[in-house]
Coordinates of C-alpha atoms and ligand atoms in Angstrom, one line a residue:
X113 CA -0.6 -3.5 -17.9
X114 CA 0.0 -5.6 -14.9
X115 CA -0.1 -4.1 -11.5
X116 CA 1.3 -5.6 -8.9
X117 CA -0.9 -3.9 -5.5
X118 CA -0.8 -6.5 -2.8
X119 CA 2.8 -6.8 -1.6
X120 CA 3.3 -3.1 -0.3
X121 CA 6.0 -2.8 -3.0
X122 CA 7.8 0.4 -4.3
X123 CA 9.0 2.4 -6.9
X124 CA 12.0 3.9 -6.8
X125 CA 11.7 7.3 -9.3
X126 CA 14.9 8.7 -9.4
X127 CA 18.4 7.0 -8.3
X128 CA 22.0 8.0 -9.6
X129 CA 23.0 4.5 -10.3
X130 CA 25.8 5.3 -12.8
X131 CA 27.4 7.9 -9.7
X132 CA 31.0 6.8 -9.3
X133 CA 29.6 6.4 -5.5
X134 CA 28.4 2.9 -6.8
X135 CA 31.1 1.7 -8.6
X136 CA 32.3 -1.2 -6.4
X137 CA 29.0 -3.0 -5.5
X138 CA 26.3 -2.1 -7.7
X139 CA 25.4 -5.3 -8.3
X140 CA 24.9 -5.7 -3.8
X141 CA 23.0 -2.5 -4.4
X142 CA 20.2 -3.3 -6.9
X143 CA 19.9 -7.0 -4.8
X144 CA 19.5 -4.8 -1.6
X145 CA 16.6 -3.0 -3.3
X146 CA 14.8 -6.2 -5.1
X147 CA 14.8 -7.6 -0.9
X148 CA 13.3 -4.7 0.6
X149 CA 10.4 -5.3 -2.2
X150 CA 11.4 -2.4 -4.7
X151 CA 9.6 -3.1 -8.0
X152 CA 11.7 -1.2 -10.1
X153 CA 13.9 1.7 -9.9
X154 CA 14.1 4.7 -12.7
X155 CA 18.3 5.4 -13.7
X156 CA 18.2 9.2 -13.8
X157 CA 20.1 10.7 -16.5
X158 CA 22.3 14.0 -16.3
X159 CA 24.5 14.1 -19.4
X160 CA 24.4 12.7 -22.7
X161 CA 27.0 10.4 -21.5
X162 CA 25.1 9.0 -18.2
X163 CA 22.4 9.2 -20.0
X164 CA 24.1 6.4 -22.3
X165 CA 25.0 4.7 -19.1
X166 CA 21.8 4.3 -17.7
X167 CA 19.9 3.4 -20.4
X168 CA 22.7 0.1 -20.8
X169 CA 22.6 -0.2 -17.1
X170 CA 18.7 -0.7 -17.6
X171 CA 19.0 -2.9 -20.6
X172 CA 21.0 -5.4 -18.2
X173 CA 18.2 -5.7 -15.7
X174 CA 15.2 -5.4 -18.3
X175 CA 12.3 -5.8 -15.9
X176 CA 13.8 -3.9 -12.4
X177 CA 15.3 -0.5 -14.4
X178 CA 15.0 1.9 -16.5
X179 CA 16.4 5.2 -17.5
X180 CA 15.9 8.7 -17.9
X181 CA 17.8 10.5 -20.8
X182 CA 18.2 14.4 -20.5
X183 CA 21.1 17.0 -19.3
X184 CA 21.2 18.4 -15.8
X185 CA 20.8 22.4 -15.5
X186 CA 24.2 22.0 -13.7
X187 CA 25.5 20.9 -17.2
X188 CA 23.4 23.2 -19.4
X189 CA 27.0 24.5 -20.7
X190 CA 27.7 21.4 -22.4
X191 CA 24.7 21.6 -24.2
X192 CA 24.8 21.0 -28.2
X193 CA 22.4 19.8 -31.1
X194 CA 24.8 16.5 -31.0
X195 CA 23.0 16.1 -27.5
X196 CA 19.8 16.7 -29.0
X197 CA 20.2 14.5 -31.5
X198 CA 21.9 11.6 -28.9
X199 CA 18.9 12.3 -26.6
X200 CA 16.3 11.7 -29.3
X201 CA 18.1 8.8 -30.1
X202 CA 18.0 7.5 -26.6
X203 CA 14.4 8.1 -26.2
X204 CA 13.0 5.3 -28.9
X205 CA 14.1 3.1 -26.6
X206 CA 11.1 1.3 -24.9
X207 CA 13.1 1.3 -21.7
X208 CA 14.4 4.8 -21.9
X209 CA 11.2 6.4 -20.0
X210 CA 11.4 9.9 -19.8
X211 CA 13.1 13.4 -20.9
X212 CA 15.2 14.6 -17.8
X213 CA 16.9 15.2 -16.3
X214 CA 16.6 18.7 -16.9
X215 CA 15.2 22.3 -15.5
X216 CA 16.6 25.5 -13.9
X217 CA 19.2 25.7 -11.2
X218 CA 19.9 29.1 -10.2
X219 CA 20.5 28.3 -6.7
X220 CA 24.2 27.2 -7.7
X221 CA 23.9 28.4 -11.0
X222 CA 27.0 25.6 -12.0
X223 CA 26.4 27.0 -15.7
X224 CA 25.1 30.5 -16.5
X225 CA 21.5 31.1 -16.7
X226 CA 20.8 31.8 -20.2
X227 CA 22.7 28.6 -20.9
X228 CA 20.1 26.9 -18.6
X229 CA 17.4 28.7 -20.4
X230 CA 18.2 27.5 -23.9
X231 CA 19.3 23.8 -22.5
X232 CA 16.0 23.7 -21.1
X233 CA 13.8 25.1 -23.3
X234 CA 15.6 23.0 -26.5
X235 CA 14.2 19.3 -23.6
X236 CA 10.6 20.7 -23.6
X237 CA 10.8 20.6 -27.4
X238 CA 12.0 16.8 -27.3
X239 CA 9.6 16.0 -24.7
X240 CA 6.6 17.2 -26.4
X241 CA 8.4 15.6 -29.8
X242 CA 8.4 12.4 -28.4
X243 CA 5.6 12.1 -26.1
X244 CA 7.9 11.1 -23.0
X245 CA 7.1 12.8 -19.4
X246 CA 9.3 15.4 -18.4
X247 CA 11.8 14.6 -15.0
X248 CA 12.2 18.1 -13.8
X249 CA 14.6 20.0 -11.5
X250 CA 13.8 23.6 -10.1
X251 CA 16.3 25.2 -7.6
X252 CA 15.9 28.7 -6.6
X253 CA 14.1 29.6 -10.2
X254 CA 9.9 28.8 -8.9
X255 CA 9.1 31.7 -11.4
X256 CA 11.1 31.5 -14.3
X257 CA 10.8 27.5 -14.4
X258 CA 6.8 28.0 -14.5
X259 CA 6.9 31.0 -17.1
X260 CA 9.1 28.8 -19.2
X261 CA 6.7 25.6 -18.8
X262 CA 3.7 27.6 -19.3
X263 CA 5.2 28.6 -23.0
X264 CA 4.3 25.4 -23.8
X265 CA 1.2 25.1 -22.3
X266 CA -1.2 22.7 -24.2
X267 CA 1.8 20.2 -25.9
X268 CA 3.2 19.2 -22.8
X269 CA 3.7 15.6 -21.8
X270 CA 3.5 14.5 -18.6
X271 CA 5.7 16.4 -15.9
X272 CA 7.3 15.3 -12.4
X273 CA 9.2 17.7 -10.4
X274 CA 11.4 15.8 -8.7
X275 CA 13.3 16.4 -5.4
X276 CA 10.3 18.6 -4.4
X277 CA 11.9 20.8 -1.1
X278 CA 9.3 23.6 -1.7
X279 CA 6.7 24.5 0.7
X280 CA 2.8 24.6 0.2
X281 CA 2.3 27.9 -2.7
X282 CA 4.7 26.0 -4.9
X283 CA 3.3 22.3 -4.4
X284 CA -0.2 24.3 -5.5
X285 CA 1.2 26.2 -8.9
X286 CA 2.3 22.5 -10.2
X287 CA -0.8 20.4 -8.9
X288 CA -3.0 22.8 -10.3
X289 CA -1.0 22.4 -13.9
X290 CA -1.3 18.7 -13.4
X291 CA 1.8 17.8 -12.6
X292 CA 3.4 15.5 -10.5
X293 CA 5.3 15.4 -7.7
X294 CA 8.8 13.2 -6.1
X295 CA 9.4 13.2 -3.0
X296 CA 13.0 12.4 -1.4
X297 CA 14.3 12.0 1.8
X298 CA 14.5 15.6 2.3
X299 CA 11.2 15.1 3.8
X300 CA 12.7 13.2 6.8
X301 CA 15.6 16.3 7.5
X302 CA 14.2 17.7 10.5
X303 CA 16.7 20.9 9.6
X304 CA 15.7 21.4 6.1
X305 CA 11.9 19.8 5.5
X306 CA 9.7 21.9 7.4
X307 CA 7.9 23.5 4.3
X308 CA 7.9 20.1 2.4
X309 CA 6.3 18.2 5.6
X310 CA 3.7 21.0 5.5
X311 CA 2.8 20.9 2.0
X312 CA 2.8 17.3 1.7
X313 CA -0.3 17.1 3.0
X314 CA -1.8 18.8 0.4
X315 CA -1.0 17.1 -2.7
X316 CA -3.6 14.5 -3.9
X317 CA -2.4 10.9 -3.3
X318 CA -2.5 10.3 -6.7
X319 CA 0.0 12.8 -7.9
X320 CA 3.0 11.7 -5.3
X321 CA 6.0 9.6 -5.9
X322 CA 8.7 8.7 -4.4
X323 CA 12.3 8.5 -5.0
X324 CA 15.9 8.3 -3.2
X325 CA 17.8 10.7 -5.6
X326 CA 20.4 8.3 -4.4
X327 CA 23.6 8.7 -3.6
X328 CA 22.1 11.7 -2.4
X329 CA 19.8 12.7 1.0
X330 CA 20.1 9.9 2.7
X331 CA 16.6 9.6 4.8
X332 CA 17.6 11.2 8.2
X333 CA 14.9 9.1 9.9
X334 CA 17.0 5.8 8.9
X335 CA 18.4 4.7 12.6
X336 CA 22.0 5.5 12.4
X337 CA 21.9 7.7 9.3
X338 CA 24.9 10.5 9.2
X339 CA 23.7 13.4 7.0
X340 CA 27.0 12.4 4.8
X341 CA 25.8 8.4 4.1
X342 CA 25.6 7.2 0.8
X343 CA 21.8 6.9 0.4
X344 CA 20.9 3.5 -1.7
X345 CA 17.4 2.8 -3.4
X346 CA 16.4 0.1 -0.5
X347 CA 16.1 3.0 1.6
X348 CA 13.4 4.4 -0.2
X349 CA 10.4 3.3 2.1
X350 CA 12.1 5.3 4.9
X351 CA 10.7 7.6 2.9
X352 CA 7.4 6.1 2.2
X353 CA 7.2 5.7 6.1
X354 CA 7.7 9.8 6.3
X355 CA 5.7 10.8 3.7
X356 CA 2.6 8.0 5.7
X357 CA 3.4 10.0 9.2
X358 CA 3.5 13.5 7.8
X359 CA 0.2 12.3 5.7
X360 CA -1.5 10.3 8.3
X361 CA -2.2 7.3 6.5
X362 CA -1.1 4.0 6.5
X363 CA 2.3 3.3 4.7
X364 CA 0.6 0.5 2.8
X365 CA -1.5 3.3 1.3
X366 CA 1.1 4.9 0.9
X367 CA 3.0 2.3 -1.3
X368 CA 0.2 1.3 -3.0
X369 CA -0.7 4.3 -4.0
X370 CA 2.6 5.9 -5.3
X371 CA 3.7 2.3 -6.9
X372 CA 0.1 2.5 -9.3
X373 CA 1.1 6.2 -10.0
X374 CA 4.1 5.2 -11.0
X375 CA 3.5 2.5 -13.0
X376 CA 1.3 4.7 -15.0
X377 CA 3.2 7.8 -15.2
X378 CA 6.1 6.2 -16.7
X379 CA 4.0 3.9 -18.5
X380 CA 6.3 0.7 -16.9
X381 CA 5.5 -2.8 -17.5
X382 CA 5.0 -3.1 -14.2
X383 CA 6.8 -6.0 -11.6
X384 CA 7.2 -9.8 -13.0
X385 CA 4.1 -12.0 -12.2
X386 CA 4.2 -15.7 -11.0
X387 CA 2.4 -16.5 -14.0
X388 CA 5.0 -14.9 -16.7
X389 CA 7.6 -17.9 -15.1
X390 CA 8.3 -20.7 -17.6
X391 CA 5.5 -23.7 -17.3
X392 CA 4.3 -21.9 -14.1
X393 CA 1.7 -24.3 -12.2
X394 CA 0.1 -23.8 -9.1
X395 CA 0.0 -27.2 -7.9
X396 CA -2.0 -26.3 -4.1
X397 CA -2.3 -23.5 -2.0
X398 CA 1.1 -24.4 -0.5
X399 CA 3.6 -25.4 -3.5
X400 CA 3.8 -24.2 -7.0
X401 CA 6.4 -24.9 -9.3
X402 CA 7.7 -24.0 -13.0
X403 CA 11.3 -23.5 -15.2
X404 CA 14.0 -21.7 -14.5
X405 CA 12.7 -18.0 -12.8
X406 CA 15.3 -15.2 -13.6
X407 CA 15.9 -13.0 -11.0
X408 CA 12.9 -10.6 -11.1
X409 CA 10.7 -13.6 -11.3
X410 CA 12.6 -15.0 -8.1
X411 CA 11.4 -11.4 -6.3
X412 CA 7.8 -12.3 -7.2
X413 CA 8.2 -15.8 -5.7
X414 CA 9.4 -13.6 -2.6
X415 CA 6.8 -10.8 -2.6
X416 CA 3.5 -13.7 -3.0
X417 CA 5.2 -15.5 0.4
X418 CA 6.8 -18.2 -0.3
X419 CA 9.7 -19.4 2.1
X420 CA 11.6 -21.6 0.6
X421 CA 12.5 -22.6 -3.2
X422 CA 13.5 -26.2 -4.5
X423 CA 15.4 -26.2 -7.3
X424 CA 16.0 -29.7 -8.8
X425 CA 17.9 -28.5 -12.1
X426 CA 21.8 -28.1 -12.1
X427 CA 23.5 -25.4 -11.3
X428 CA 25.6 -25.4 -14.4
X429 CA 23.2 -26.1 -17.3
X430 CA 24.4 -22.7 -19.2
X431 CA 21.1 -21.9 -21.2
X432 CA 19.5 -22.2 -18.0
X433 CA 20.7 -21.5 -14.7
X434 CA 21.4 -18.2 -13.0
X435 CA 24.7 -17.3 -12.1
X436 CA 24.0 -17.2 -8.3
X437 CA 20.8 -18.9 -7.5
X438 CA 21.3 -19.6 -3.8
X439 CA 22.5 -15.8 -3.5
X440 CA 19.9 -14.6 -5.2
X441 CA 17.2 -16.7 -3.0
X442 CA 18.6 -15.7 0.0
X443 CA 19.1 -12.4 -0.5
X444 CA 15.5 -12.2 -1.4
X445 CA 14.5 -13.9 2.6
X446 CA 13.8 -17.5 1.2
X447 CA 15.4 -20.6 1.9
X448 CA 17.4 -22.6 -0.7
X449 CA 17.4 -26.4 -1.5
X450 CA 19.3 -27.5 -4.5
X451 CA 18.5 -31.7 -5.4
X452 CA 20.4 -31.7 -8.9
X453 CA 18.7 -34.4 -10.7
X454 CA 20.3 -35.4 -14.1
X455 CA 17.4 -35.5 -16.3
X456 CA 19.0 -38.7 -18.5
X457 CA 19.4 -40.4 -15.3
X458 CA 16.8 -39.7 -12.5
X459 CA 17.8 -41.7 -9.6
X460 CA 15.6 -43.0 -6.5
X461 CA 17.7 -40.9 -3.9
X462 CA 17.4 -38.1 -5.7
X463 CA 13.1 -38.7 -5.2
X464 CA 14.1 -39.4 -1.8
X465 CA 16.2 -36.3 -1.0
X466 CA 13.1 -34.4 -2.6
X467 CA 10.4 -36.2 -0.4
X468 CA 12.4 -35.3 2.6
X469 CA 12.6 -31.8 1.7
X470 CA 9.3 -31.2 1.4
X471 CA 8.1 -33.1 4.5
X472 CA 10.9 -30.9 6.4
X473 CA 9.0 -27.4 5.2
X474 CA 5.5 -29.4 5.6
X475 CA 3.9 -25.8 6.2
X476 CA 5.3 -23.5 4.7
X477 CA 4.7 -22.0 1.1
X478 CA 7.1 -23.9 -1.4
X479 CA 8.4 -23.3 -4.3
X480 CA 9.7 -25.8 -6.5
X481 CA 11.3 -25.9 -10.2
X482 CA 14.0 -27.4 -12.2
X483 CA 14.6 -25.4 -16.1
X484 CA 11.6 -26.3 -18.0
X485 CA 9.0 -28.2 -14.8
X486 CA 9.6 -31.8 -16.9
X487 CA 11.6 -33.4 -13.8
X488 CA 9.4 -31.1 -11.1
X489 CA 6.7 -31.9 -12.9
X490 CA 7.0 -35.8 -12.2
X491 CA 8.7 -35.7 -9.2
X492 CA 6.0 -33.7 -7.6
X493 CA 3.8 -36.2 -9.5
X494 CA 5.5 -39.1 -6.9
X495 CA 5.1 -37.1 -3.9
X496 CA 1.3 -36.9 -4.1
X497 CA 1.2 -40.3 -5.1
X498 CA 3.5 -42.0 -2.7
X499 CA 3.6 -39.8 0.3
X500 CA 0.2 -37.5 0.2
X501 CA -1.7 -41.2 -1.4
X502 CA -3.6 -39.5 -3.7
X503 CA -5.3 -41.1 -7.1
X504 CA -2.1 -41.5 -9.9
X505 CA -5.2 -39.1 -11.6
X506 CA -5.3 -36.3 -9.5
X507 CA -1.3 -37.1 -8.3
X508 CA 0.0 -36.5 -12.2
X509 CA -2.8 -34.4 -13.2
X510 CA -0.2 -31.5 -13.5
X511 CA 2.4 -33.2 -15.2
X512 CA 0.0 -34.3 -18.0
X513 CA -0.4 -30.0 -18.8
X514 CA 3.0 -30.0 -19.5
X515 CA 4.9 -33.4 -21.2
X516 CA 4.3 -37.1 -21.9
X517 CA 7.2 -38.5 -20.1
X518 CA 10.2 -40.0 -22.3
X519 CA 10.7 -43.3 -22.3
X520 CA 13.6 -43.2 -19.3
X521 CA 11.2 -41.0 -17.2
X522 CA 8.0 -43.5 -17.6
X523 CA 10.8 -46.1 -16.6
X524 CA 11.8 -44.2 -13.6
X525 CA 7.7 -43.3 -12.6
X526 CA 6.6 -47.3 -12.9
X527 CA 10.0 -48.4 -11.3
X528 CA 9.4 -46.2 -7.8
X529 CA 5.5 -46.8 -7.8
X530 CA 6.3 -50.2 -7.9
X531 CA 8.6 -49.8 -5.2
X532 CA 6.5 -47.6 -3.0
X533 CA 3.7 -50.3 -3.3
X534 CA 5.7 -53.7 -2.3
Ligands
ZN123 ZN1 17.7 17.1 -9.2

């Protein structure tokens, strides 16, 4: 499993993406979160219905989310062996990661208790069915929760509380089971976190995540955050940065740390890697280049430094391009140069166009590709040749790992050698 550890990245654990509060600009929302860094963010499931939701919402962005597939406490009354049987369903899917939401709720007790009891208790089943980790509520029902979990003791999978708001006795009952542990931005309410801030800092490292539980608990320690804000996932590391004060250690730690745990809990694939890009090649320290990135892959260009991306492919090649590249890019913190270079018809300004570009971001980290690194390959083939002077052997050496050039490319090569040289 790849895991990405050196870009202070995060996971978010828990977010409400289906909530009606993100119906008008989801798609601003999960961008937001891919440029603060998130590495992926886990769709929490209430009902049967969002649990649907989530899981298709996760199938659209296959390697930044994934879902949860359970029914709330609050909705325990709903409950039926349909859902059962819809839950199970949902939970062969690879990106359907755990059983939950569910637990005990008997601080607003939105369905009666016994109705919570038997909701619950019929979720452990699944879980330990199916192997998946448990994404647990408890409100007002510390005892009863445990008794119930500890009925199963033995079979259990995996088990996060999330949306821990308890205080130090209660953080202890579920480290010592072996549990985990999410923490929200209930951490930063100066009102309402005492306990949690205290018993923070006695959970192992290893057993803390962190989540938004967006649209809820905005992180109070966000300048300008109103206890009423719509809280989004790139807010989680206001959290992180909390959970580093109360902790004393370094946020990086802290990210690290909860991203690994993550990544392992929920058994993820982890973040996209340079290397997973189409006909990736790191040409120097300074400028790599491949295909067409998707999105995700665009984040990793982002999160290993790179300042600015080349892209010499059209915009409108339809098994190819993105819909929004130059969004995407910038919205990321990158700058974006588009050279469309018709690959049955090269042309010498379009070499020229390129050479300027890259002399204009001489030293910074660039990032160059067109769909499959044919053109790249050879244009960045004539740059070290004509500008950097280097041996046509070492100059093409890259473009020889990845195609012969046709006949009008070996044309076009010999024609502006020739040219450079009279
Ligand atoms: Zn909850």
């Amino acid at each position: 499993m790849p895991i990405d550890s050196s870009s202070g990245s995060l996971i978010d654990i828990g977010a409400n993406l289906t909530n009606g509060a993100f119906r008008d600009d989801l798609a601003a929302v999960i961008a937001r979160a891919r440029s603060v860094r998130l590495a992926a963010i886990v769709v929490t499931g209430t009902t049967v219905e969002i649990s649907e939701a989530a899981s298709g919402l996760a199938a659209e962005h296959p390697d930044f989310l994934y879902a949860t597939a359970g029914v709330h406490p609050h909705h325990a009354s709903d409950w039926s062996e349909a859902s059962a049987l819809a839950l199970s369903q949902l939970l062969r899917e690879v990106r359907v990661v755990a059983v939950g939401e569910c637990g005990l709720d008997f601080e607003r007790n939105y369905s009666p208790p016994d109705a919570q009891r038997s909701c619950f208790r019929r979720q452990l089943e699944l879980a330990c069915d199916v192997g998946k980790p448990l994404f647990l509520h408890c409100r007002g029902a510390h005892r009863p929760f445990l008794e119930m979990l500890d009925q199963f003791r033995g079979r259990l999978p995996k088990v996060v509380v999330h949306c821990f708001t308890e205080g130090v006795d209660e953080a202890r009952a579920y480290v010592e089971r072996g549990w985990h542990i999410g923490i929200t931005g209930w951490i930063a309410d100066e009102k309402r976190g005492g306990a949690l801030r205290e018993a923070v800092r006695q959970i192992p490292l290893h057993r803390l995540l962190v989540e938004t539980d967006a649209p809820y608990l905005v992180p109070l320690n966000k300048p300008d955050a109103r206890r009423r804000d719509r809280n989004e996932p790139a807010f989680l590391p206001w959290v992180a940065k909390k959970l580093a004060e109360c902790r004393k250690q370094e946020e990086s730690l802290i990210a690290h740390a909860t991203t690994r745990t993550s990544l392992e809990f929920f058994d993820l694939a982890g973040p996209a890697q340079l290397a997973d890009i189409y006909n990736y090649r790191e040409v120097t320290g300074r400028m790599s280049t491949s295909g067409q990135p998707n999105e995700a892959q665009l984040a990793a260009v982002a999160r290993e430094g790179f300042a600015v991306v080349v892209n010499l492919a059209l915009h409108n090649e339809p098994r190819y391009s993105l819909a929004d590249e130059t969004g995407v890019v910038r919205s990321l913190g990158m700058e974006y140069a588009h050279i469309p270079v018709q690959f049955d018809k090269p042309t010498q300004s379009d070499l020229l166009a390129f050479f300027s570009t890259m002399e204009q971001h001489r030293d910074r980290k660039v990032f160059v590709h067109c769909a499959a690194n044919m053109r790249v390959s050879a244009f960045v083939g004539l740059y070290r040749s004509i500008v950097e002077h280097l041996p046509d052997e070492q100059a093409f050496s890259v473009m020889k790992t990845i195609w012969e050039p046709n006949e009008v490319w070996s044309r076009f090569i010999a024609e502006m050698l020739a040219a450079s040289r009279t």
